[in-house]
mmCIF file of C-alpha atoms in Angstrom:
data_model
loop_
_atom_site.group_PDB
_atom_site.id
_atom_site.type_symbol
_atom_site.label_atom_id
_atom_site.label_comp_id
_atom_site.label_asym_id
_atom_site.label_seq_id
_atom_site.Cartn_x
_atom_site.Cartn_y
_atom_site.Cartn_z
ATOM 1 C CA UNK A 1 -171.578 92.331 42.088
ATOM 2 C CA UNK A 2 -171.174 91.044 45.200
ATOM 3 C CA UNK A 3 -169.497 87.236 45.429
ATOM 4 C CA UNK A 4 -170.031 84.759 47.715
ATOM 5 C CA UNK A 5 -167.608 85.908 50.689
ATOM 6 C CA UNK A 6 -170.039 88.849 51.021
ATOM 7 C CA UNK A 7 -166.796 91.213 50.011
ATOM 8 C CA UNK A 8 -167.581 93.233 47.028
ATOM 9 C CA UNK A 9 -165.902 92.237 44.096
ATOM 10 C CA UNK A 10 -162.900 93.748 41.945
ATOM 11 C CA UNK A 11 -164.398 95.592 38.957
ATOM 12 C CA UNK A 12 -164.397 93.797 35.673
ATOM 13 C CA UNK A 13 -164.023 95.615 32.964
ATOM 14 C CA UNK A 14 -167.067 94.379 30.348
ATOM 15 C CA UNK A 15 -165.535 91.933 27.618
ATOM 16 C CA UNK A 16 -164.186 94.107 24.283
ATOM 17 C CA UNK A 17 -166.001 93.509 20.955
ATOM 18 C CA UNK A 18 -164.182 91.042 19.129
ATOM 19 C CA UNK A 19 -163.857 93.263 15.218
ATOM 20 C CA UNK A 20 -164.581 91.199 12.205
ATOM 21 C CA UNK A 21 -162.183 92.963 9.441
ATOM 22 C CA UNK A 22 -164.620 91.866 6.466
ATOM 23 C CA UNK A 23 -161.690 92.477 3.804
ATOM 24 C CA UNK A 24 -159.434 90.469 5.555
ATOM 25 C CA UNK A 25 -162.525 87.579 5.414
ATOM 26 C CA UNK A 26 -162.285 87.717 1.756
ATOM 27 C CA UNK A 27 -158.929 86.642 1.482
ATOM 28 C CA UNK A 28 -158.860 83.778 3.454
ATOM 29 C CA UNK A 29 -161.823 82.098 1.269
ATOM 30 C CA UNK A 30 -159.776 80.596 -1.530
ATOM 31 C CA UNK A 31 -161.484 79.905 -4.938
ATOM 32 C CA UNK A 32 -159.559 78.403 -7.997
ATOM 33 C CA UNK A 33 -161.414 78.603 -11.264
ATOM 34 C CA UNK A 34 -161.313 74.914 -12.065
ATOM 35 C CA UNK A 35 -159.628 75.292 -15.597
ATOM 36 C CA UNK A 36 -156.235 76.166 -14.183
ATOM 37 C CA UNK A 37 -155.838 72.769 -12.905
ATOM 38 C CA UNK A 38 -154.272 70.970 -15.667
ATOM 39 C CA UNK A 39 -155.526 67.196 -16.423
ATOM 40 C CA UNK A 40 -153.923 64.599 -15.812
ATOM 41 C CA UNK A 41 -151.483 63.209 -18.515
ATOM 42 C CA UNK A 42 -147.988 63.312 -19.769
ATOM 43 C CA UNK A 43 -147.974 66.794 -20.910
ATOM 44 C CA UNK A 44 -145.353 68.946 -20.419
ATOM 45 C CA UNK A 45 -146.077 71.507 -17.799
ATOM 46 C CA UNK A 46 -144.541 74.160 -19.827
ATOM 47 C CA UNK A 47 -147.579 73.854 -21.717
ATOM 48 C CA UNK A 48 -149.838 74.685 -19.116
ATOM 49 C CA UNK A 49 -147.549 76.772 -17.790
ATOM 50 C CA UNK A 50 -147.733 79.190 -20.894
ATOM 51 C CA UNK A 51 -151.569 78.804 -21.444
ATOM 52 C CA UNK A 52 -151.923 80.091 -17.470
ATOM 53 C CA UNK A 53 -149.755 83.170 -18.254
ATOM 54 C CA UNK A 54 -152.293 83.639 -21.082
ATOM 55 C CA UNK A 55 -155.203 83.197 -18.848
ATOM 56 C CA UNK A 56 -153.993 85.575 -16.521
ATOM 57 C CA UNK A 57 -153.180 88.299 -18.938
ATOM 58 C CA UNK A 58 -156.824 88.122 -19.876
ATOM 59 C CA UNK A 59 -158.084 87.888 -16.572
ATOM 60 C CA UNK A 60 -156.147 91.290 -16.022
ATOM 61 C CA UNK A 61 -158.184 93.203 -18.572
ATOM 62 C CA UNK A 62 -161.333 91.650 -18.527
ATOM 63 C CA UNK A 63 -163.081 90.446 -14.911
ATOM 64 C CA UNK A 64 -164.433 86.957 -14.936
ATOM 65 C CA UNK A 65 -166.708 86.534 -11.646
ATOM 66 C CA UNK A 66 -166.543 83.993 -9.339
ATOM 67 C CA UNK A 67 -168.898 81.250 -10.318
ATOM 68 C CA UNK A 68 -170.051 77.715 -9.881
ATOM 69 C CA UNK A 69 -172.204 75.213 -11.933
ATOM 70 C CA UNK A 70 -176.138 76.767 -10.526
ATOM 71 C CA UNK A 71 -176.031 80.021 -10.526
ATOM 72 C CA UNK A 72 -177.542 82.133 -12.979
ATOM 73 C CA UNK A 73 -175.515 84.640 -15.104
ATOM 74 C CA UNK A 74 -176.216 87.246 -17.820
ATOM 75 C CA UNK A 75 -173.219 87.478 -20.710
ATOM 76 C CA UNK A 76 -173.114 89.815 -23.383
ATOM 77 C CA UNK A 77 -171.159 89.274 -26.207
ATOM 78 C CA UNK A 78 -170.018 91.201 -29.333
ATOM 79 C CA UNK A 79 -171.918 90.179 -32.229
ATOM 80 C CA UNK A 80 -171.726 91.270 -35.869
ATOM 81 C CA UNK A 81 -175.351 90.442 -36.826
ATOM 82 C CA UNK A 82 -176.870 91.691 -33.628
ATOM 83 C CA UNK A 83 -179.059 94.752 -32.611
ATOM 84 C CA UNK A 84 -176.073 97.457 -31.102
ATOM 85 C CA UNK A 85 -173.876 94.853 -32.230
ATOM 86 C CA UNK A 86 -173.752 93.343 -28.559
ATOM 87 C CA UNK A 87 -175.900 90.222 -27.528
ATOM 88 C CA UNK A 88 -177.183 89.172 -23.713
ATOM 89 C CA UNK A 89 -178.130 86.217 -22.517
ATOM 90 C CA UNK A 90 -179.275 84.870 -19.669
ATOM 91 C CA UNK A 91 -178.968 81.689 -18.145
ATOM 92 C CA UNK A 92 -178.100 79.154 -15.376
ATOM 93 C CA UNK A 93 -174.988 77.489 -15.875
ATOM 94 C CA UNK A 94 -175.312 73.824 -16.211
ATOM 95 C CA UNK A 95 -171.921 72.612 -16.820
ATOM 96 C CA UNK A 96 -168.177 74.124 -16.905
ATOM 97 C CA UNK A 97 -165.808 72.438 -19.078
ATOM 98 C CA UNK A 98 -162.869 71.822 -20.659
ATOM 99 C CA UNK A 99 -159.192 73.144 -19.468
ATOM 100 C CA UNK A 100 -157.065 76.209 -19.862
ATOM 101 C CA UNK A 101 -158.112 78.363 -22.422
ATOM 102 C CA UNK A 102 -160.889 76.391 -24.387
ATOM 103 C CA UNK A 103 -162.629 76.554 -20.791
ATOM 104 C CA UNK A 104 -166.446 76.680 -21.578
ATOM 105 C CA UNK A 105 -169.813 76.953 -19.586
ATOM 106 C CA UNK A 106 -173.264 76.138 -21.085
ATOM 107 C CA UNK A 107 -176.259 78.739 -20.029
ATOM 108 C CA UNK A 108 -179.606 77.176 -20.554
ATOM 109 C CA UNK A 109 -183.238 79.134 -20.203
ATOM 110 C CA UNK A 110 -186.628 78.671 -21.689
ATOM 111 C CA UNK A 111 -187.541 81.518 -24.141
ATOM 112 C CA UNK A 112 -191.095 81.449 -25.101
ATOM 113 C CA UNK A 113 -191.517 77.503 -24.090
ATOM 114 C CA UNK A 114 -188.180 76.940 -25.768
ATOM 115 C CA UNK A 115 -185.330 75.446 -24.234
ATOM 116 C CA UNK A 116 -181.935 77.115 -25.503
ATOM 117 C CA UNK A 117 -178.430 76.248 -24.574
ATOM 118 C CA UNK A 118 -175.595 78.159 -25.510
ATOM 119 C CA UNK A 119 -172.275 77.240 -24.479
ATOM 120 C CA UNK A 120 -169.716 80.030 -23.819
ATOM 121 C CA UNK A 121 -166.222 80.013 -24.385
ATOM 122 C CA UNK A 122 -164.625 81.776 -20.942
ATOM 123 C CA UNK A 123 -161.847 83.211 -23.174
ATOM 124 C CA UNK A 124 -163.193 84.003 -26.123
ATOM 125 C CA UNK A 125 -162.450 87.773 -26.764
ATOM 126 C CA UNK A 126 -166.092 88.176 -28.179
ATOM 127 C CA UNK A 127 -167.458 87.683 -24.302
ATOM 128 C CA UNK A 128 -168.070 91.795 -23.325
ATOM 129 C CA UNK A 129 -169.475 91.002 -19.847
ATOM 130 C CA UNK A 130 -170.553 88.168 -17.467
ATOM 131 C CA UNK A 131 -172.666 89.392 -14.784
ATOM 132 C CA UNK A 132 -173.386 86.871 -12.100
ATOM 133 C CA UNK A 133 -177.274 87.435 -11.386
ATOM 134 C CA UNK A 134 -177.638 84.846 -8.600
ATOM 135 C CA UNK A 135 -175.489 82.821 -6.617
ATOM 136 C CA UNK A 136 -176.366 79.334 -5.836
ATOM 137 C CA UNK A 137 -174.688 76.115 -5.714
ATOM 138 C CA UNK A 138 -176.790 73.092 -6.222
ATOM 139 C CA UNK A 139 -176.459 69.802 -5.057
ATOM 140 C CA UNK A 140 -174.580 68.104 -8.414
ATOM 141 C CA UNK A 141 -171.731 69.479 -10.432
ATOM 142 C CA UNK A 142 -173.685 68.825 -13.354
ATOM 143 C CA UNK A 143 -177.074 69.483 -14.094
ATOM 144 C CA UNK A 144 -177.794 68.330 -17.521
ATOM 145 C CA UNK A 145 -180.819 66.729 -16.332
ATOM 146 C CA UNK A 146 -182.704 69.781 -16.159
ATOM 147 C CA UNK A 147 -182.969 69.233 -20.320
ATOM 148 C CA UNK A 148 -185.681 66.486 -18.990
ATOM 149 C CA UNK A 149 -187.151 67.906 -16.218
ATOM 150 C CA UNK A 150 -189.868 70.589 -16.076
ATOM 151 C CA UNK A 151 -189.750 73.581 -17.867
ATOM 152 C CA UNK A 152 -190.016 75.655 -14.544
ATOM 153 C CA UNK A 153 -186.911 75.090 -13.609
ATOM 154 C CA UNK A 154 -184.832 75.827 -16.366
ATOM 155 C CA UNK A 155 -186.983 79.191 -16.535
ATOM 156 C CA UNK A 156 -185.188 82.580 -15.539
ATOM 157 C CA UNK A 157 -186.621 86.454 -16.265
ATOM 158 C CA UNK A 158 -184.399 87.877 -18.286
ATOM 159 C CA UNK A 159 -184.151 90.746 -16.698
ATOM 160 C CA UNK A 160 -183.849 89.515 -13.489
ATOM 161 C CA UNK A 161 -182.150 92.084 -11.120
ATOM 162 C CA UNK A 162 -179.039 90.823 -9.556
ATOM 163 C CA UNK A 163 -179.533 89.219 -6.247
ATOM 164 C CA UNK A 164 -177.128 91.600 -3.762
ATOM 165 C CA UNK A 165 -175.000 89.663 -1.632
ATOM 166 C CA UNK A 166 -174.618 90.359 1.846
ATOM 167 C CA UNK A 167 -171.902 88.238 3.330
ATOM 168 C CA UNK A 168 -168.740 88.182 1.618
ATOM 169 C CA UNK A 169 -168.508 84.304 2.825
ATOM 170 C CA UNK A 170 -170.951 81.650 1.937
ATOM 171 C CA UNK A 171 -172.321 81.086 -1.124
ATOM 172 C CA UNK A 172 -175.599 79.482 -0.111
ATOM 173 C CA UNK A 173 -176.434 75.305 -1.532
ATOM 174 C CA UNK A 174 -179.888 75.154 -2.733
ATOM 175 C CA UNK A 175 -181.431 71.550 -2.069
ATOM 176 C CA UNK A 176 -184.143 71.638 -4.291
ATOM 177 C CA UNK A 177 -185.391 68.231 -5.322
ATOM 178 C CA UNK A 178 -186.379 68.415 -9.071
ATOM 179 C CA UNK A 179 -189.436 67.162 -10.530
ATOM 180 C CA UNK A 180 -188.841 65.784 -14.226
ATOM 181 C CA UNK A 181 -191.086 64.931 -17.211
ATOM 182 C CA UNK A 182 -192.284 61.465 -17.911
ATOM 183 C CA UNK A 183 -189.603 58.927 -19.409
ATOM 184 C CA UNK A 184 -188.066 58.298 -21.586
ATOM 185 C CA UNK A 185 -185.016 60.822 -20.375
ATOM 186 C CA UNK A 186 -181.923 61.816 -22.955
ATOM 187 C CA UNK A 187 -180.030 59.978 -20.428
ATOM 188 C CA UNK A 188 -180.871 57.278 -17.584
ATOM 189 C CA UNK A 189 -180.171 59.830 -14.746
ATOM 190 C CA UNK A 190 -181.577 57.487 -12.125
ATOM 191 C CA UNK A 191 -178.359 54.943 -12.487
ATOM 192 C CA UNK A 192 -175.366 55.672 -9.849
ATOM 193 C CA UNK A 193 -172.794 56.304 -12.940
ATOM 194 C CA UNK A 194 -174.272 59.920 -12.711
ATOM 195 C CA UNK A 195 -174.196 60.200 -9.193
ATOM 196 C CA UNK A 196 -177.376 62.722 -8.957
ATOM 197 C CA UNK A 197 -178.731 63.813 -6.017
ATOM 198 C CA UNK A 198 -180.964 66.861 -7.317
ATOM 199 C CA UNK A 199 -183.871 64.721 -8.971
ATOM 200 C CA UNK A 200 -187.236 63.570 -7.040
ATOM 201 C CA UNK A 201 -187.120 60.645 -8.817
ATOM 202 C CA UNK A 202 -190.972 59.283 -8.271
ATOM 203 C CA UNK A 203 -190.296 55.811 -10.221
ATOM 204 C CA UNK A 204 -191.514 52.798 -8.926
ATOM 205 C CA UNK A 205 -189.452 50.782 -6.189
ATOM 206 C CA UNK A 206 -188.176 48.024 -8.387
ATOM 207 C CA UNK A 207 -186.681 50.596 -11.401
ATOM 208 C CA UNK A 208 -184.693 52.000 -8.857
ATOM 209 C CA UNK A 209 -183.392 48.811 -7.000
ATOM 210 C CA UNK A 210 -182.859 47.398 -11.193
ATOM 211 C CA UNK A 211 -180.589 51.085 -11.771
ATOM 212 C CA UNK A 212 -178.653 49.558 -8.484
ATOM 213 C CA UNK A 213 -177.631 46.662 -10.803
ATOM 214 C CA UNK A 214 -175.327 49.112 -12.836
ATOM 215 C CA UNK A 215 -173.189 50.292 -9.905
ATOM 216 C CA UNK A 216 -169.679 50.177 -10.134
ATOM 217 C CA UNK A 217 -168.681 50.130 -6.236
ATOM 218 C CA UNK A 218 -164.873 49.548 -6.460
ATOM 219 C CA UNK A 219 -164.484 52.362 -8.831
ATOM 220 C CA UNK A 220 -164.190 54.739 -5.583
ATOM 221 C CA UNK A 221 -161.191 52.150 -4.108
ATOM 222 C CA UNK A 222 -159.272 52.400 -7.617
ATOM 223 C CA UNK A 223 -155.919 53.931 -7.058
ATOM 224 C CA UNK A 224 -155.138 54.030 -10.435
ATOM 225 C CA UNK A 225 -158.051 56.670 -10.666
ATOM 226 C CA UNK A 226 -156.517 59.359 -7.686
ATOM 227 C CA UNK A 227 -155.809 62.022 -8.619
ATOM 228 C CA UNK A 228 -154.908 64.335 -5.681
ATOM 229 C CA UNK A 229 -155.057 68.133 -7.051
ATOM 230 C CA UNK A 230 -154.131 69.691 -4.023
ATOM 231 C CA UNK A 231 -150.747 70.580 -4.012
ATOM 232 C CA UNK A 232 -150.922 71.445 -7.242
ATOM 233 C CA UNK A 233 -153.953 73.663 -6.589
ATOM 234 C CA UNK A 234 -151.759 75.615 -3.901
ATOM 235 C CA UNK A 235 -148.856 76.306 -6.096
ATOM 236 C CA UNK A 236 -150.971 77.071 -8.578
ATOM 237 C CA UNK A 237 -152.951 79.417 -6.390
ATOM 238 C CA UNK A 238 -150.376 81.514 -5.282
ATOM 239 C CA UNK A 239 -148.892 81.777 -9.192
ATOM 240 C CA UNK A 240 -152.164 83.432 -10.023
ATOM 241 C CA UNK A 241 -152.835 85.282 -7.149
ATOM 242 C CA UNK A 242 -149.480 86.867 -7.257
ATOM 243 C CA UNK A 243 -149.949 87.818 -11.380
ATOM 244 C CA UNK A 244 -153.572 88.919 -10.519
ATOM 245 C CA UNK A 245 -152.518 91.632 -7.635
ATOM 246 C CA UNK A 246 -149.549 92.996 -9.875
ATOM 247 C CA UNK B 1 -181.556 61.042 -34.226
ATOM 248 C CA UNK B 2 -180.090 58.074 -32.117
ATOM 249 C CA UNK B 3 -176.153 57.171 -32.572
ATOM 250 C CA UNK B 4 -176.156 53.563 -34.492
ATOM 251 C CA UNK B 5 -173.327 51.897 -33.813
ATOM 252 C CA UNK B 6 -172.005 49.222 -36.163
ATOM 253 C CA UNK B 7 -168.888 47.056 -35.771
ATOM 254 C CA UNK B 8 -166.571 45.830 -38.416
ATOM 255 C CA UNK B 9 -166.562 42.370 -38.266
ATOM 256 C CA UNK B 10 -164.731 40.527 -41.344
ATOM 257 C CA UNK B 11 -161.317 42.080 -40.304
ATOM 258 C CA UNK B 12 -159.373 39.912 -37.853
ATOM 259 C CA UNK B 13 -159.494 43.195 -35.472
ATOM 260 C CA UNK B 14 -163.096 44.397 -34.185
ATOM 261 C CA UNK B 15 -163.914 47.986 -34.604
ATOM 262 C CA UNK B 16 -166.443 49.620 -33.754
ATOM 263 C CA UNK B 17 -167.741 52.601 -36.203
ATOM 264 C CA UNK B 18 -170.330 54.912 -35.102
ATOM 265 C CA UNK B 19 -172.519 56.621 -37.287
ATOM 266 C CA UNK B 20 -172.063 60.294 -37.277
ATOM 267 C CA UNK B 21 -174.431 62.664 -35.017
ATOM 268 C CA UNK B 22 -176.985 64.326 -37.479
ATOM 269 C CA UNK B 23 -178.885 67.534 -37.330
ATOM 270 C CA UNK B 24 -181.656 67.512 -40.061
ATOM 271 C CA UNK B 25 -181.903 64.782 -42.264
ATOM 272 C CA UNK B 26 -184.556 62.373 -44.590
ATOM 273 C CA UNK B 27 -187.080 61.281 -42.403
ATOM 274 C CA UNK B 28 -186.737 63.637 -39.436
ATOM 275 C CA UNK B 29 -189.383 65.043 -37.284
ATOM 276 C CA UNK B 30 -189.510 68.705 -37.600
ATOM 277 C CA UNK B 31 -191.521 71.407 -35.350
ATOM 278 C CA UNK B 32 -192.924 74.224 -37.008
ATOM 279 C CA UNK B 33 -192.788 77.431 -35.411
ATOM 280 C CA UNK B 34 -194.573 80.189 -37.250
ATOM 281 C CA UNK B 35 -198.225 80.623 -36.580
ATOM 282 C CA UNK B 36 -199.159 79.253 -40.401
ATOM 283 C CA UNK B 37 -202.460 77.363 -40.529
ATOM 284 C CA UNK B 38 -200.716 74.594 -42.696
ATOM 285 C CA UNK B 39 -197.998 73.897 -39.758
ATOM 286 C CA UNK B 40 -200.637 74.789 -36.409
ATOM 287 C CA UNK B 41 -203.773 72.677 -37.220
ATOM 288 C CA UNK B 42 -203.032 69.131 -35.770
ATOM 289 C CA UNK B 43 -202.676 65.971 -38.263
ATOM 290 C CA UNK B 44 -202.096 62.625 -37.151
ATOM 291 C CA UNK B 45 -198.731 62.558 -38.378
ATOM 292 C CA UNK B 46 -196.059 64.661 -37.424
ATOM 293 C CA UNK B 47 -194.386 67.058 -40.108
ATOM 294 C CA UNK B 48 -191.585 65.216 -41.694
ATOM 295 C CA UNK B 49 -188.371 66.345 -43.241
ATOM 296 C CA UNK B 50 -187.731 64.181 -46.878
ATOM 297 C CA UNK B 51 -185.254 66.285 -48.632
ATOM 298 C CA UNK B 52 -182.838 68.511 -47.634
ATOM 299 C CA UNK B 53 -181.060 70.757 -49.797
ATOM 300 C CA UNK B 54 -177.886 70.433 -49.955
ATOM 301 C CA UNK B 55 -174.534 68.871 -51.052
ATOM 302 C CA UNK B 56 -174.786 66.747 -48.101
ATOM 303 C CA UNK B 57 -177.548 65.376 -46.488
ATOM 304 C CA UNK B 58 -177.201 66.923 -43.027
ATOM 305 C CA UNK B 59 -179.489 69.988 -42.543
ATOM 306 C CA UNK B 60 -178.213 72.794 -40.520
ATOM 307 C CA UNK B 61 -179.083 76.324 -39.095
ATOM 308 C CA UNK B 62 -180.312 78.082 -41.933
ATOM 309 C CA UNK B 63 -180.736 75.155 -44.848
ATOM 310 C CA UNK B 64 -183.378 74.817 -46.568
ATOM 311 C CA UNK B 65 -185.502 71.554 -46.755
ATOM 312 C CA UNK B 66 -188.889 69.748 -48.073
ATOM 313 C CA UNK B 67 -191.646 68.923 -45.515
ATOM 314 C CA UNK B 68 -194.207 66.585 -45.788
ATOM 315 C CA UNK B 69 -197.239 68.061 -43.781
ATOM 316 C CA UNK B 70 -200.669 67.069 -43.927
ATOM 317 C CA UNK B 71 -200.120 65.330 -47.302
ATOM 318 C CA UNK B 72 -198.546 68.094 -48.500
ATOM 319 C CA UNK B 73 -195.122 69.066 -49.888
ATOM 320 C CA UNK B 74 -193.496 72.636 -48.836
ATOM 321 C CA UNK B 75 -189.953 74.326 -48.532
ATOM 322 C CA UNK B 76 -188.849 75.188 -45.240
ATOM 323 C CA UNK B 77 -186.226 76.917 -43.358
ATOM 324 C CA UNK B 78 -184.406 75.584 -40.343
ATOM 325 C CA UNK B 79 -184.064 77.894 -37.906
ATOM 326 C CA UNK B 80 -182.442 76.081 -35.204
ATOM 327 C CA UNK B 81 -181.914 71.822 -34.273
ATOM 328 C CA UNK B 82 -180.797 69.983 -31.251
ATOM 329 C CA UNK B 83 -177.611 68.853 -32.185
ATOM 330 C CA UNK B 84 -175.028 70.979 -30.909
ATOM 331 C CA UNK B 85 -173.110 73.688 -33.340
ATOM 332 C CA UNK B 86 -170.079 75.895 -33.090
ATOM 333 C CA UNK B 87 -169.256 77.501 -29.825
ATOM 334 C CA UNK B 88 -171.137 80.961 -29.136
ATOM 335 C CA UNK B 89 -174.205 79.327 -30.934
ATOM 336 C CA UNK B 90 -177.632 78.761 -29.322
ATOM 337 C CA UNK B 91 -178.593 74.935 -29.212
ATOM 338 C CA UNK B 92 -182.531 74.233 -28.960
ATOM 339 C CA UNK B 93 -184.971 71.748 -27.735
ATOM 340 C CA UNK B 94 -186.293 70.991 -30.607
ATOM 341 C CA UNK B 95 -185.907 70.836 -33.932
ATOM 342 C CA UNK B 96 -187.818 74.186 -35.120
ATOM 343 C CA UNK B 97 -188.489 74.931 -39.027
ATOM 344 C CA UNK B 98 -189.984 78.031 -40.762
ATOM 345 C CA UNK B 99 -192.501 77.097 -43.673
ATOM 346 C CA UNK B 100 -191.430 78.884 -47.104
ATOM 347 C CA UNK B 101 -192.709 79.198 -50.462
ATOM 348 C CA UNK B 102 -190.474 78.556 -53.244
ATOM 349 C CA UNK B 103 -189.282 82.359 -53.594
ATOM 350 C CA UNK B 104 -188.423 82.227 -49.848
ATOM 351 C CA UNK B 105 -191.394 84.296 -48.593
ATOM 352 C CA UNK B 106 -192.691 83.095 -45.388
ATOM 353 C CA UNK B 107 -196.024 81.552 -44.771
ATOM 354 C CA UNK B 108 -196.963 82.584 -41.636
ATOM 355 C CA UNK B 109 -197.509 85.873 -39.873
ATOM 356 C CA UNK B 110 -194.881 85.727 -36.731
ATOM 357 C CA UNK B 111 -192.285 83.521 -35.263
ATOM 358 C CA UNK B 112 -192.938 83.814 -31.202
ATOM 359 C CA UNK B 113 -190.194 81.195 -30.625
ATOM 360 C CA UNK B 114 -186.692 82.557 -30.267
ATOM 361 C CA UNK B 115 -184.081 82.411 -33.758
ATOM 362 C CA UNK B 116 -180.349 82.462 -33.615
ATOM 363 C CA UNK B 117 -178.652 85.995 -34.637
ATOM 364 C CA UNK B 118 -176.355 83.905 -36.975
ATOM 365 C CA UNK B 119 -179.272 83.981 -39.679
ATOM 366 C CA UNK B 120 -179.030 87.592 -40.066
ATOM 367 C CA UNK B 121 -175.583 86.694 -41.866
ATOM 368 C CA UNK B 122 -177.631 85.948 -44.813
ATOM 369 C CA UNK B 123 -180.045 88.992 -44.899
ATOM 370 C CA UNK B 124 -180.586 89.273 -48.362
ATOM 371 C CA UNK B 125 -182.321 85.199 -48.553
ATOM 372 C CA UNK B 126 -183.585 85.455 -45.532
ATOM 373 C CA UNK B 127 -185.407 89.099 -44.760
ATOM 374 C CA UNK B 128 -188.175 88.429 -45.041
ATOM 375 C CA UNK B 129 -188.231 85.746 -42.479
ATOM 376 C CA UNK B 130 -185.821 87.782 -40.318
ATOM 377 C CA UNK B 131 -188.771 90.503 -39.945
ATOM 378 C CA UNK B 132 -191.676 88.603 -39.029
ATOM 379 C CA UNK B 133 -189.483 86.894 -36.319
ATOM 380 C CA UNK B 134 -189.766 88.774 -32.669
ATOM 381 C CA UNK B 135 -186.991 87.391 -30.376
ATOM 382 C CA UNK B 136 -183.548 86.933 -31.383
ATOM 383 C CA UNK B 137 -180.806 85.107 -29.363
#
């Protein structure tokens, strides 16, 4: 290269590949099943503190994935009265509840033009397997409303292949827009005390303005309603991570 | 089956008492699920649940009851209602009923709709109804 004196110029040496250590990716993305976070209450944290210790003991023998409310996993569980005395379902997970170790997730699918829900205890020693099929997050942390929307979108093959993931980073936020069956719903999903943003609500203008009526707008501003998990999320964090590499 | 909530009222203190969540009861709407003439060909009224026996009224998984269908009286066998049960249990859509004669011998010819594995529990009342059923969950 020649620069603008006219004098050739000193040789650069070309720029050196910046090396993405994909392992090392992994462990900076933090995820904390949300049942280790106790509730808020006058509780004594020993109580917590001993349930954890049980959680992690389990965790130790048996994997439980990484998983959010959306994404569709396959559990098999023991089962007296079943063929090979061992169960599977499939399912996309529509809500995860409960704390510590009566944590539970409910799988729904439609079998043969019938909705079914089970809801799965994450602890329960009967649980041989959960494999996550799919990763997805959707746009709400609960998705109950899929009970009254279209059977096509509570449907999932069950045997469905798992999706392979490729990055070890993102998990990707599907912004589908659901379509739901005529009213009257099992709940009124289109007032702001449910906060959804995953419907395609096609009511008329003045339902939705008249759902308006029932919002609550100072309940964000209530301080008596903060409750700031995130220090307690980092201790707890390292607790578990610590048990979990021993 | 809707909640109905009443409230005490003659006590200086109001409370307010809920009436408990039902499964199967008198009067409910059943769906039948086996591919029986009696339960497929459509009537103007739905099939109706207006006995259920048992000690109490409350028809679960697996409890038998009396349907009224097509002006008729016959036994059926729940096999699965929307009100949630114990953990680990499938909970359905809908409230889904297998007709019966009185010896427990299934009407129809096959259940396409999908029956909980806890009914197997009870093979020796139920066989017969276990083997014309195809999916299990």
């Amino acid at each position: 290269r020649i620069s603008s004196d006219g004098k050739p110029d000193k040789f650069q040496p070309p720029p050196k590949p910046v090396i993405i250590d994909k392992l090392k990716q992994i462990e900076e993305r933090r995820f904390l099943s949300p049942e280790f976070i106790p509730p808020r209450g006058r509780t004594d944290p020993l109580k917590f503190y001993i349930e954890r210790k049980d959680m992690i003991q389990r965790r130790k023998v048996f994997n439980i994935p990484e998983f959010y409310v959306g994404h569709v996993l396959a559990v098999t569980t023991a089962d007296p009265c079943a063929d090979n005395k061992a169960s599977r379902f499939v399912g996309i997970c529509i809500q995860r509840g409960g704390k510590g170790l009566g944590a539970t997730f409910v799988l729904r699918n439609v079998i043969e033009d019938q909705g079914v829900e089970i809801c799965y205890e994450l602890y329960n020693p009967r649980i041989q397997a959960i494999e996550v099929l799919k990763l997805e997050k959707r746009l709400d942390d609960n998705l109950m409303y899929l009970r009254d929307a279209l059977p096509e979108y509570s449907t999932f093959d069950v045997n469905m292949k798992p999706v392979t993931r490729l990055d070890h980073e993102e998990i990707p936020l599907n912004t589908l827009q659901v379509r739901m069956k005529p009213k009257p719903w099992s709940k009124r999903w289109e007032r702001p005390k449910y906060n959804i943003k995953g419907i395609r609500f096609e009511l008329p203008e003045n339902k939705m303005k008249e759902a308006q009526k029932w919002s609550q707008p100072w309940l964000e501003f209530d301080m008596l309603r903060e409750y700031d998990t995130s220090k307690i999320e980092e201790k707890i964090w390292k607790e578990v991570s610590e048990a979990l590499k021993k | 089956p809707a909640l109905l909530r009443r409230s005490v009222s003659f006590c200086p203190v109001f409370a307010s008492v809920t009436g408990a969540c039902q499964a199967i009861q008198k009067l409910t709407r059943v769906r039948v699920v086996d591919n029986s003439a009696l339960g497929n060909t459509p009537y103007h009224r739905p099939p109706k649940c207006i006995h259920v026996y048992n000690k109490t009224g409350v028809g679960k998984v697996g409890d038998r009851i009396l349907l009224a269908i097509k002006g008729e009286k016959k036994k059926a066998l729940i096999v699965g209602h929307k009100m949630p049960g114990p953990t680990m249990t499938p909970r359905f859509d809908s409230n889904n009923v297998v007709l019966i004669e009185d010896n427990g011998n299934p009407i129809g010819t096959r259940i396409k709709t999908p029956i909980p594995y806890s009914l197997r529990q009870r093979e020796g009342e139920f066989s017969k109804v276990l083997a014309i059923a195809r999916n299990f969950v």
